[in-house]
PDB file of C-alpha atoms and ligand atoms in Angstrom:
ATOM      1  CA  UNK A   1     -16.636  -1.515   5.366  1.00 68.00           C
ATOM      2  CA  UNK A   2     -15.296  -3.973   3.082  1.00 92.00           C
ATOM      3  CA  UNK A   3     -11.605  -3.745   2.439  1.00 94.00           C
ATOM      4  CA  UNK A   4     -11.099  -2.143  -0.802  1.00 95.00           C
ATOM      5  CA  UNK A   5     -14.230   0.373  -0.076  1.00 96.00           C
ATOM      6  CA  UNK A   6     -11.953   1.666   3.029  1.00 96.00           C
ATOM      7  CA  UNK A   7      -8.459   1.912   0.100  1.00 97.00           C
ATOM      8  CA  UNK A   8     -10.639   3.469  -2.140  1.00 97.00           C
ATOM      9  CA  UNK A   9     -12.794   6.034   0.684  1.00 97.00           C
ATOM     10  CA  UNK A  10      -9.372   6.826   2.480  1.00 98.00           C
ATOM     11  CA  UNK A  11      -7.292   7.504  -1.619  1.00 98.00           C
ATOM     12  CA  UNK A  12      -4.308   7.508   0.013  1.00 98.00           C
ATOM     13  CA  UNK A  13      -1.699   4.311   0.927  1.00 98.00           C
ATOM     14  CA  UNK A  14       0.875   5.446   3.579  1.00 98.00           C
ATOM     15  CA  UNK A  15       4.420   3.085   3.143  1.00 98.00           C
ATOM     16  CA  UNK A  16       5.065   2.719   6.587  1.00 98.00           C
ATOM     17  CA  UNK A  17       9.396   2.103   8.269  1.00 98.00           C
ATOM     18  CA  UNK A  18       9.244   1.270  11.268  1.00 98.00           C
ATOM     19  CA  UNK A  19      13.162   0.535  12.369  1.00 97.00           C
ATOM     20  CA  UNK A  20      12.408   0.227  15.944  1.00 98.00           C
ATOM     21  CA  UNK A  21       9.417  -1.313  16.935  1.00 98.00           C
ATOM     22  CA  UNK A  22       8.638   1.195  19.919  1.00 98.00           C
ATOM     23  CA  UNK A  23       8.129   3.696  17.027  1.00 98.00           C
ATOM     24  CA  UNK A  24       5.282   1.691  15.893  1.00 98.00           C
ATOM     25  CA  UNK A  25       2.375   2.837  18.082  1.00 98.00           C
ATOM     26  CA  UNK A  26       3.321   6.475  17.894  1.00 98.00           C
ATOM     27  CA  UNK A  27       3.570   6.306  14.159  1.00 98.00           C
ATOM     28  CA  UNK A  28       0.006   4.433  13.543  1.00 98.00           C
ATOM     29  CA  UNK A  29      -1.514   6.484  16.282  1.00 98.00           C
ATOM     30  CA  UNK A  30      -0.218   9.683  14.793  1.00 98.00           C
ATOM     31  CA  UNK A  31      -1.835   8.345  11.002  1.00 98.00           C
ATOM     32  CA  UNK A  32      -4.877   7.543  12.572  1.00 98.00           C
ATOM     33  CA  UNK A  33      -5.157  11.210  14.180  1.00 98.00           C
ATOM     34  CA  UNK A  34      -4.572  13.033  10.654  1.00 98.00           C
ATOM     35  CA  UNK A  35      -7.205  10.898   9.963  1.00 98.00           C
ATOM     36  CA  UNK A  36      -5.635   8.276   7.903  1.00 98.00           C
ATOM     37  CA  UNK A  37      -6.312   4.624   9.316  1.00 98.00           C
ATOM     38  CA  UNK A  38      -4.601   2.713   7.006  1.00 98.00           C
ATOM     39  CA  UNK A  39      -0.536   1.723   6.934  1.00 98.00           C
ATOM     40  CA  UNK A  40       1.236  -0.684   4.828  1.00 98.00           C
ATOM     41  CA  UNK A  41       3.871  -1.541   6.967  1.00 98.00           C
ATOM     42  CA  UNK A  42       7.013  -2.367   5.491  1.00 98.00           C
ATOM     43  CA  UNK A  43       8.927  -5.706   5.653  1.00 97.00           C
ATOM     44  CA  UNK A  44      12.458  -3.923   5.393  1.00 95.00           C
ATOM     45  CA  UNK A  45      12.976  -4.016   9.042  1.00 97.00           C
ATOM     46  CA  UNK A  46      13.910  -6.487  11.545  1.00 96.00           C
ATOM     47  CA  UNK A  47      10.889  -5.946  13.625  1.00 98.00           C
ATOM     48  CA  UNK A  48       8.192  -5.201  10.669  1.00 98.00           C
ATOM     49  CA  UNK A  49       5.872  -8.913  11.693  1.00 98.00           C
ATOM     50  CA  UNK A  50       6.026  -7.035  15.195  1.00 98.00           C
ATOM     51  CA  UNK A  51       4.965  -3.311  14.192  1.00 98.00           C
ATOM     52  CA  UNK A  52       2.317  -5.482  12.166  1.00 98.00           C
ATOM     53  CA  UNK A  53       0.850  -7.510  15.073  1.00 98.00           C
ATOM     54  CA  UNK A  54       1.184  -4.628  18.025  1.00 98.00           C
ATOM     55  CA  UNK A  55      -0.324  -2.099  15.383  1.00 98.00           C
ATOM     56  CA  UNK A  56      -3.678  -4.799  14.331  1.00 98.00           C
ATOM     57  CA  UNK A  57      -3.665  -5.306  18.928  1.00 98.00           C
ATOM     58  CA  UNK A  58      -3.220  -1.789  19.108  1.00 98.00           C
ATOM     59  CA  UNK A  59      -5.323  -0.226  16.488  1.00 98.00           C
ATOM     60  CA  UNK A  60      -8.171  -2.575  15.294  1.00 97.00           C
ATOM     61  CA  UNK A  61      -9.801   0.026  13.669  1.00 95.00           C
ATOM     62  CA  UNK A  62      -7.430   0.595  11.195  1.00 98.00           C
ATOM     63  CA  UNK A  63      -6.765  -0.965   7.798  1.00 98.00           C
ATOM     64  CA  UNK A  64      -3.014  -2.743   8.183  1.00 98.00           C
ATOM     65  CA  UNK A  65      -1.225  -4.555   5.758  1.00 98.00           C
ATOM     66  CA  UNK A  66       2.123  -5.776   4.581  1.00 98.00           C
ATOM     67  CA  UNK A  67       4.625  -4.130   2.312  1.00 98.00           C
ATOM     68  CA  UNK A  68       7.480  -4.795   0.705  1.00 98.00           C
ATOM     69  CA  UNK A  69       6.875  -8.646   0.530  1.00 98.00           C
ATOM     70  CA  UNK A  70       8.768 -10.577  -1.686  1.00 98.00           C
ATOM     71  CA  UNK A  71       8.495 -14.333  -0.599  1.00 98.00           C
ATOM     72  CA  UNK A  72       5.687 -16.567   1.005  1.00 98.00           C
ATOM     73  CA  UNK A  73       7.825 -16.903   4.181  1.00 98.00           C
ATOM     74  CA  UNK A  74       7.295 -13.229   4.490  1.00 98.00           C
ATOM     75  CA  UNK A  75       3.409 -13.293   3.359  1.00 98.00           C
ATOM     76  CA  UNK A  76       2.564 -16.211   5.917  1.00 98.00           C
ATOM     77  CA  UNK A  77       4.228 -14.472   8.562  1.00 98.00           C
ATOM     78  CA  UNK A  78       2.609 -11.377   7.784  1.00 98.00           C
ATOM     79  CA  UNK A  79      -0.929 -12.679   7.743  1.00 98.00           C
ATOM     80  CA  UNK A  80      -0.060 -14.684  10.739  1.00 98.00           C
ATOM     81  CA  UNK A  81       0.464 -11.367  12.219  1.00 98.00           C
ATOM     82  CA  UNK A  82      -3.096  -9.557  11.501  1.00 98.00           C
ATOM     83  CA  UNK A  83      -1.774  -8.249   7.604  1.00 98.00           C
ATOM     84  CA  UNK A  84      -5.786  -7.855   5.909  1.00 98.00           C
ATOM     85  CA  UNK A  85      -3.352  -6.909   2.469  1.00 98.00           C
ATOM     86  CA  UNK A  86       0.137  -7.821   0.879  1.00 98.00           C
ATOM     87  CA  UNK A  87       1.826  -5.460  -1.054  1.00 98.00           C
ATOM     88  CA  UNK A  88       5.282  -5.931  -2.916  1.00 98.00           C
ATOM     89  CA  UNK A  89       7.590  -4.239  -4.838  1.00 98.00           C
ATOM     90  CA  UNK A  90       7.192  -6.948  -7.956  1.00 98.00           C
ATOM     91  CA  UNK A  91       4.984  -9.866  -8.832  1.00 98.00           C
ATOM     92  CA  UNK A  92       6.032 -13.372  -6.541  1.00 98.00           C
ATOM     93  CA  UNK A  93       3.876 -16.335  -7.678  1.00 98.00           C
ATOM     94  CA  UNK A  94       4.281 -18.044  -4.225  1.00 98.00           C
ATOM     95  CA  UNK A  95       2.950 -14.800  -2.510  1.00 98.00           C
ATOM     96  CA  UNK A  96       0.085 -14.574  -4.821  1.00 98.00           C
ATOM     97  CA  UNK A  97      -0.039 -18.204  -4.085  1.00 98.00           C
ATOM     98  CA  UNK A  98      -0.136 -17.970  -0.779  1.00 98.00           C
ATOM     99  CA  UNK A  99      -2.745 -14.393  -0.900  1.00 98.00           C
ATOM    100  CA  UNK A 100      -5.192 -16.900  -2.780  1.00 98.00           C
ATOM    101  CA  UNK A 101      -5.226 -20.185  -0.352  1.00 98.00           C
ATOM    102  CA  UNK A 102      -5.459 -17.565   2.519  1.00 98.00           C
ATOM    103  CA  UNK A 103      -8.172 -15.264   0.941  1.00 97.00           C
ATOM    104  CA  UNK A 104      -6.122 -11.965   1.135  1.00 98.00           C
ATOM    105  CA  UNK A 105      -5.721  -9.273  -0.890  1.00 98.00           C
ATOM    106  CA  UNK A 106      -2.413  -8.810  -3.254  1.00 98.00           C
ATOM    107  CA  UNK A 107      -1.612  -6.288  -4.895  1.00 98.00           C
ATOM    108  CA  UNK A 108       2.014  -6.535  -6.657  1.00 98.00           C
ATOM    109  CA  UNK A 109       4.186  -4.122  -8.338  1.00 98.00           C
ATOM    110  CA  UNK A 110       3.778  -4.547 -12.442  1.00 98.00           C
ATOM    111  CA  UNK A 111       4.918  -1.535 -14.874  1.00 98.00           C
ATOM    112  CA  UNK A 112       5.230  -3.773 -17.897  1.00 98.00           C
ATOM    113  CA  UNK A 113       2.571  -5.517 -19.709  1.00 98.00           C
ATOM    114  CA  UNK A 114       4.117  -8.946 -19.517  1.00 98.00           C
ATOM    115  CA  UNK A 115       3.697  -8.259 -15.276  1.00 98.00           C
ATOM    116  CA  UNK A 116       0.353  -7.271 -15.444  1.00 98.00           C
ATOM    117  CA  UNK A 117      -0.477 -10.446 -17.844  1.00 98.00           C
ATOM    118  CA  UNK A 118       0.552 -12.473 -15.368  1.00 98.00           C
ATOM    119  CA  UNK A 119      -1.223 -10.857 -12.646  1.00 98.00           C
ATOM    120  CA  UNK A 120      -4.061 -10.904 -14.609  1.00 98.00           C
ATOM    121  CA  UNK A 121      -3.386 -15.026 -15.044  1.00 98.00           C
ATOM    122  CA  UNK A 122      -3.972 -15.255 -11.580  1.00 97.00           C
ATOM    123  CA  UNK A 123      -7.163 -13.570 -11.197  1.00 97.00           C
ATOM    124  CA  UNK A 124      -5.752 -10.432  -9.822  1.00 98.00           C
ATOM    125  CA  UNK A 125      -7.557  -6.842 -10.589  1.00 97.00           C
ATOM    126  CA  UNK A 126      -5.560  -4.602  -8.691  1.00 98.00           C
ATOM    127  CA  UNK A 127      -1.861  -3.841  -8.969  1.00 98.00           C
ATOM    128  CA  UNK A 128       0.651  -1.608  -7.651  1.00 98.00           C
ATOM    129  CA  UNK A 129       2.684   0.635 -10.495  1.00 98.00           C
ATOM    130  CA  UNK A 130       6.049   0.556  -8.742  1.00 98.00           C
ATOM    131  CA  UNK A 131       8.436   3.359  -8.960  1.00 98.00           C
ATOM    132  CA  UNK A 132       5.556   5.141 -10.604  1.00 98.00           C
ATOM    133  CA  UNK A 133       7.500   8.151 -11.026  1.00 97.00           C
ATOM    134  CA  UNK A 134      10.409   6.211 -12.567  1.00 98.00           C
ATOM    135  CA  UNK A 135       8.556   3.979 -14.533  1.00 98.00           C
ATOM    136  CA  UNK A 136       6.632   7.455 -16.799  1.00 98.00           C
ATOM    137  CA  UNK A 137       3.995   8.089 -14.039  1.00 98.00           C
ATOM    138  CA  UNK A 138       0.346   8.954 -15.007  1.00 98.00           C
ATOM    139  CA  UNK A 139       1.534   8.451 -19.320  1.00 98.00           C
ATOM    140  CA  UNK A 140       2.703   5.033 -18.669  1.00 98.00           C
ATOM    141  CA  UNK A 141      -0.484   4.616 -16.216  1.00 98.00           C
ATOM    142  CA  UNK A 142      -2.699   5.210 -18.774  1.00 98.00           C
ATOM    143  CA  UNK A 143      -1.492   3.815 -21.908  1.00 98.00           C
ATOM    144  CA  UNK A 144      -1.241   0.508 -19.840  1.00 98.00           C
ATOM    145  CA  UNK A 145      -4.921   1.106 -19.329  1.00 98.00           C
ATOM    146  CA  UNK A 146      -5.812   1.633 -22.962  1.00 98.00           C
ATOM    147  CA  UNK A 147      -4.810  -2.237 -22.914  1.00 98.00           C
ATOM    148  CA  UNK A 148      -5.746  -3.548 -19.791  1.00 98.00           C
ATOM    149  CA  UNK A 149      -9.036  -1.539 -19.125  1.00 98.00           C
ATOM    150  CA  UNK A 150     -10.422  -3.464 -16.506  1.00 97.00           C
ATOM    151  CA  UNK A 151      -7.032  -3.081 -14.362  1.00 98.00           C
ATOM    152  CA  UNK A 152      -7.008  -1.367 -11.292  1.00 98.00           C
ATOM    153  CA  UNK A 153      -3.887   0.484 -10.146  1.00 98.00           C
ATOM    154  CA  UNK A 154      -1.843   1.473  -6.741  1.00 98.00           C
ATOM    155  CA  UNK A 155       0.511   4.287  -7.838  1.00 98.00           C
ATOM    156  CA  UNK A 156       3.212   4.335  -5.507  1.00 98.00           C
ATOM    157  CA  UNK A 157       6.818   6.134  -5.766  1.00 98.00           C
ATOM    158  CA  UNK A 158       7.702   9.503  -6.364  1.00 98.00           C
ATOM    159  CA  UNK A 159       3.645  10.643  -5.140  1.00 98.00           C
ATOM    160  CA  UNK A 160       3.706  13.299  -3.112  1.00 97.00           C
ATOM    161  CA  UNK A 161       1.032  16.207  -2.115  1.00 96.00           C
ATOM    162  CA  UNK A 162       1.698  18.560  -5.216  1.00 97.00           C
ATOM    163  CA  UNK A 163       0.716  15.525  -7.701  1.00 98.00           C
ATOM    164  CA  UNK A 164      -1.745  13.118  -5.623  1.00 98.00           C
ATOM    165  CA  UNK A 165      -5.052  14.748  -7.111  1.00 98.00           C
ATOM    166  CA  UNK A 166      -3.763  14.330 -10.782  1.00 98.00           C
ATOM    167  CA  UNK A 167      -3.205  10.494 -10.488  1.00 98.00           C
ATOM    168  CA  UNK A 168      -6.322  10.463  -8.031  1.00 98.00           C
ATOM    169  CA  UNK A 169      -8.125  11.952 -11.168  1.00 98.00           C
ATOM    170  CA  UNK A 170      -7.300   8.957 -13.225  1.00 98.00           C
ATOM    171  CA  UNK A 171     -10.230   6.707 -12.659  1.00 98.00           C
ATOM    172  CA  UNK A 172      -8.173   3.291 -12.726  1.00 98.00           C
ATOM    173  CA  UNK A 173      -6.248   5.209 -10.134  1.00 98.00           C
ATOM    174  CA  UNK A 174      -8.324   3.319  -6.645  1.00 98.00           C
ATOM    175  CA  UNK A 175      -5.572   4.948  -4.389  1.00 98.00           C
ATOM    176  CA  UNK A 176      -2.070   6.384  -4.248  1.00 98.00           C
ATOM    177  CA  UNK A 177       1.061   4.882  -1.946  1.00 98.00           C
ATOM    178  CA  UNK A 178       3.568   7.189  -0.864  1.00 98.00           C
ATOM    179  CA  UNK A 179       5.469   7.888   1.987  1.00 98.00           C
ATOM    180  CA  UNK A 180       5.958  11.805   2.122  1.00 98.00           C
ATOM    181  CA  UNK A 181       3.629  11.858   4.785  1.00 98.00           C
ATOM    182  CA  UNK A 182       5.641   9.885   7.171  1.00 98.00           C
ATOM    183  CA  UNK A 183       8.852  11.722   7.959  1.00 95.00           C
ATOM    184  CA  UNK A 184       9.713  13.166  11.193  1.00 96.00           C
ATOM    185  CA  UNK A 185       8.080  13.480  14.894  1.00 98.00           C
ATOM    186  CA  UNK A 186       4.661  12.119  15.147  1.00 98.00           C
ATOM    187  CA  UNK A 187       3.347  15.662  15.473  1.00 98.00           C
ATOM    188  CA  UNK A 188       5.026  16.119  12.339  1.00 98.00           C
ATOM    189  CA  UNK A 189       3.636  13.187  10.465  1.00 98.00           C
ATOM    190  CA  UNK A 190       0.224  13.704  12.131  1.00 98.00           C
ATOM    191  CA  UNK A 191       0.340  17.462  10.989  1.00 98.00           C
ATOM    192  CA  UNK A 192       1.200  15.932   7.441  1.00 98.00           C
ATOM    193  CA  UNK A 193      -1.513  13.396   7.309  1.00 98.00           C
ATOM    194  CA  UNK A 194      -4.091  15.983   8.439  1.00 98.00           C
ATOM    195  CA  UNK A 195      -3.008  18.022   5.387  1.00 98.00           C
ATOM    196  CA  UNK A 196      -2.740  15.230   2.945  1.00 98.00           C
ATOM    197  CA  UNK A 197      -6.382  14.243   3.826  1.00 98.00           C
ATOM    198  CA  UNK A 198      -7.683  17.169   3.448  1.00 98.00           C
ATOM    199  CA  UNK A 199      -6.751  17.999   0.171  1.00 98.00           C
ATOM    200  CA  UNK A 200      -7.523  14.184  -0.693  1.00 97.00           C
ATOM    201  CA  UNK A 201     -11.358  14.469   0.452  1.00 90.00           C
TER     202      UNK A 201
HETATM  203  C1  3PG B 301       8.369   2.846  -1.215  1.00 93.94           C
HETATM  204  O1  3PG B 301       8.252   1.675  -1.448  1.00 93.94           O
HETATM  205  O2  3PG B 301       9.292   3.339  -0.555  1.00 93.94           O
HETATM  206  C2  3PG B 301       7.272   3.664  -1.719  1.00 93.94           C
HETATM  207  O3  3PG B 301       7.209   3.559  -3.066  1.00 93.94           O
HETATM  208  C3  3PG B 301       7.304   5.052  -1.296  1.00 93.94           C
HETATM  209  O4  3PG B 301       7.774   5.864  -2.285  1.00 93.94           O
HETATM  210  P1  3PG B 301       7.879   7.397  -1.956  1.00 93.94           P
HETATM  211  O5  3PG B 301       8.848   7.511  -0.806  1.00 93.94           O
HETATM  212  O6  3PG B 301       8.365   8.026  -3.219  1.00 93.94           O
HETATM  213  O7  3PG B 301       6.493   7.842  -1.567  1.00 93.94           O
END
């Protein structure tokens, strides 16, 4: 399956911190028994270009990308690593720079128009609308769409299981982030998967 079919079939993004990097294989294996094989892993730990490589030798089944990248030391290392997508918190010409010479997928945080201008400027048609919540949520979502209807969005921030199907509704919407999935034991986070999934599908 093509990358963005497997975003779009599995709706849901899970932001991934892994602070030790023996948690990683527990975490990812406990995702991909809820039935979730995807993880954005997060590049706010010390061992994140670890998690990322033992969880693409680990898992190959699963979709695993980068989060949290903010620089194009962090993107090479991350695709270096096995990252098939790069996700960050704003818009970083040299990691878009860097997504386009290696032929991956970005998909930066823009909430104003000016952001999503420039993504647009370099030939981006996906984007991450980081802190959703903050930033007006599904209102903001889709009067940005009114303007830029051929945008694609990543909700992420403040999505949890009691709102997912109204921004999954929105048909710019090609998947939510979120993270409320992710806390606790890995019984606990596969339990919460499991239930996210189904109410997703
Ligand atoms: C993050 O970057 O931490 C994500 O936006 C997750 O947000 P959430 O914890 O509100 O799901």
């Amino acid at each position: 399956m093509q990358l963005l079919d497997q975003i779009k079939t599995n709706k849901i993004v899970p932001v991934v911190v892994i602070k030790e990097l023996s948690d990683a294989e527990p975490m990812l294996r406990a995702l991909c028994d809820g039935g979730l094989p995807v993880a954005e892993i997060t590049f706010r730990t010390a061992c994140a270009a670890d998690a990322i490589r033992l969880g693409c030798e680990k898992f190959p089944e699963m979709l695993i990308g980068a989060g949290t990248v903010i620089n194009a030391k962090q993107a090479n290392e991350a695709i270096d690593c096995g990252a098939k997508f790069i996700v960050g918190p704003g818009f970083a010409a040299e990691v878009a720079e860097v997504c386009r010479e290696r032929g991956v997928l970005y998909l930066p945080g823009c909430v104003t128009p000016t952001e999503i201008i420039t993504a647009i400027s370099y030939g981006l048609e996906i984007v991450k609308f980081f802190p959703c919540s903050n930033y007006g949520g599904l209102g903001t979502l889709k009067a940005l769409s009114a303007a830029f209807p051929t945008m694609k969005f990543l909700p992420t921030g403040g999505i949890s299981e009691e709102n997912v199907l109204e921004y999954l509704a929105f048909d710019k919407i090609i998947a939510c982030g979120g993270s409320w999935m992710m806390k606790g034991t890995p019984d606990e986070i596969k339990a919460k998967t499991a239930k996210a999934m189904a109410l997703v599908k």
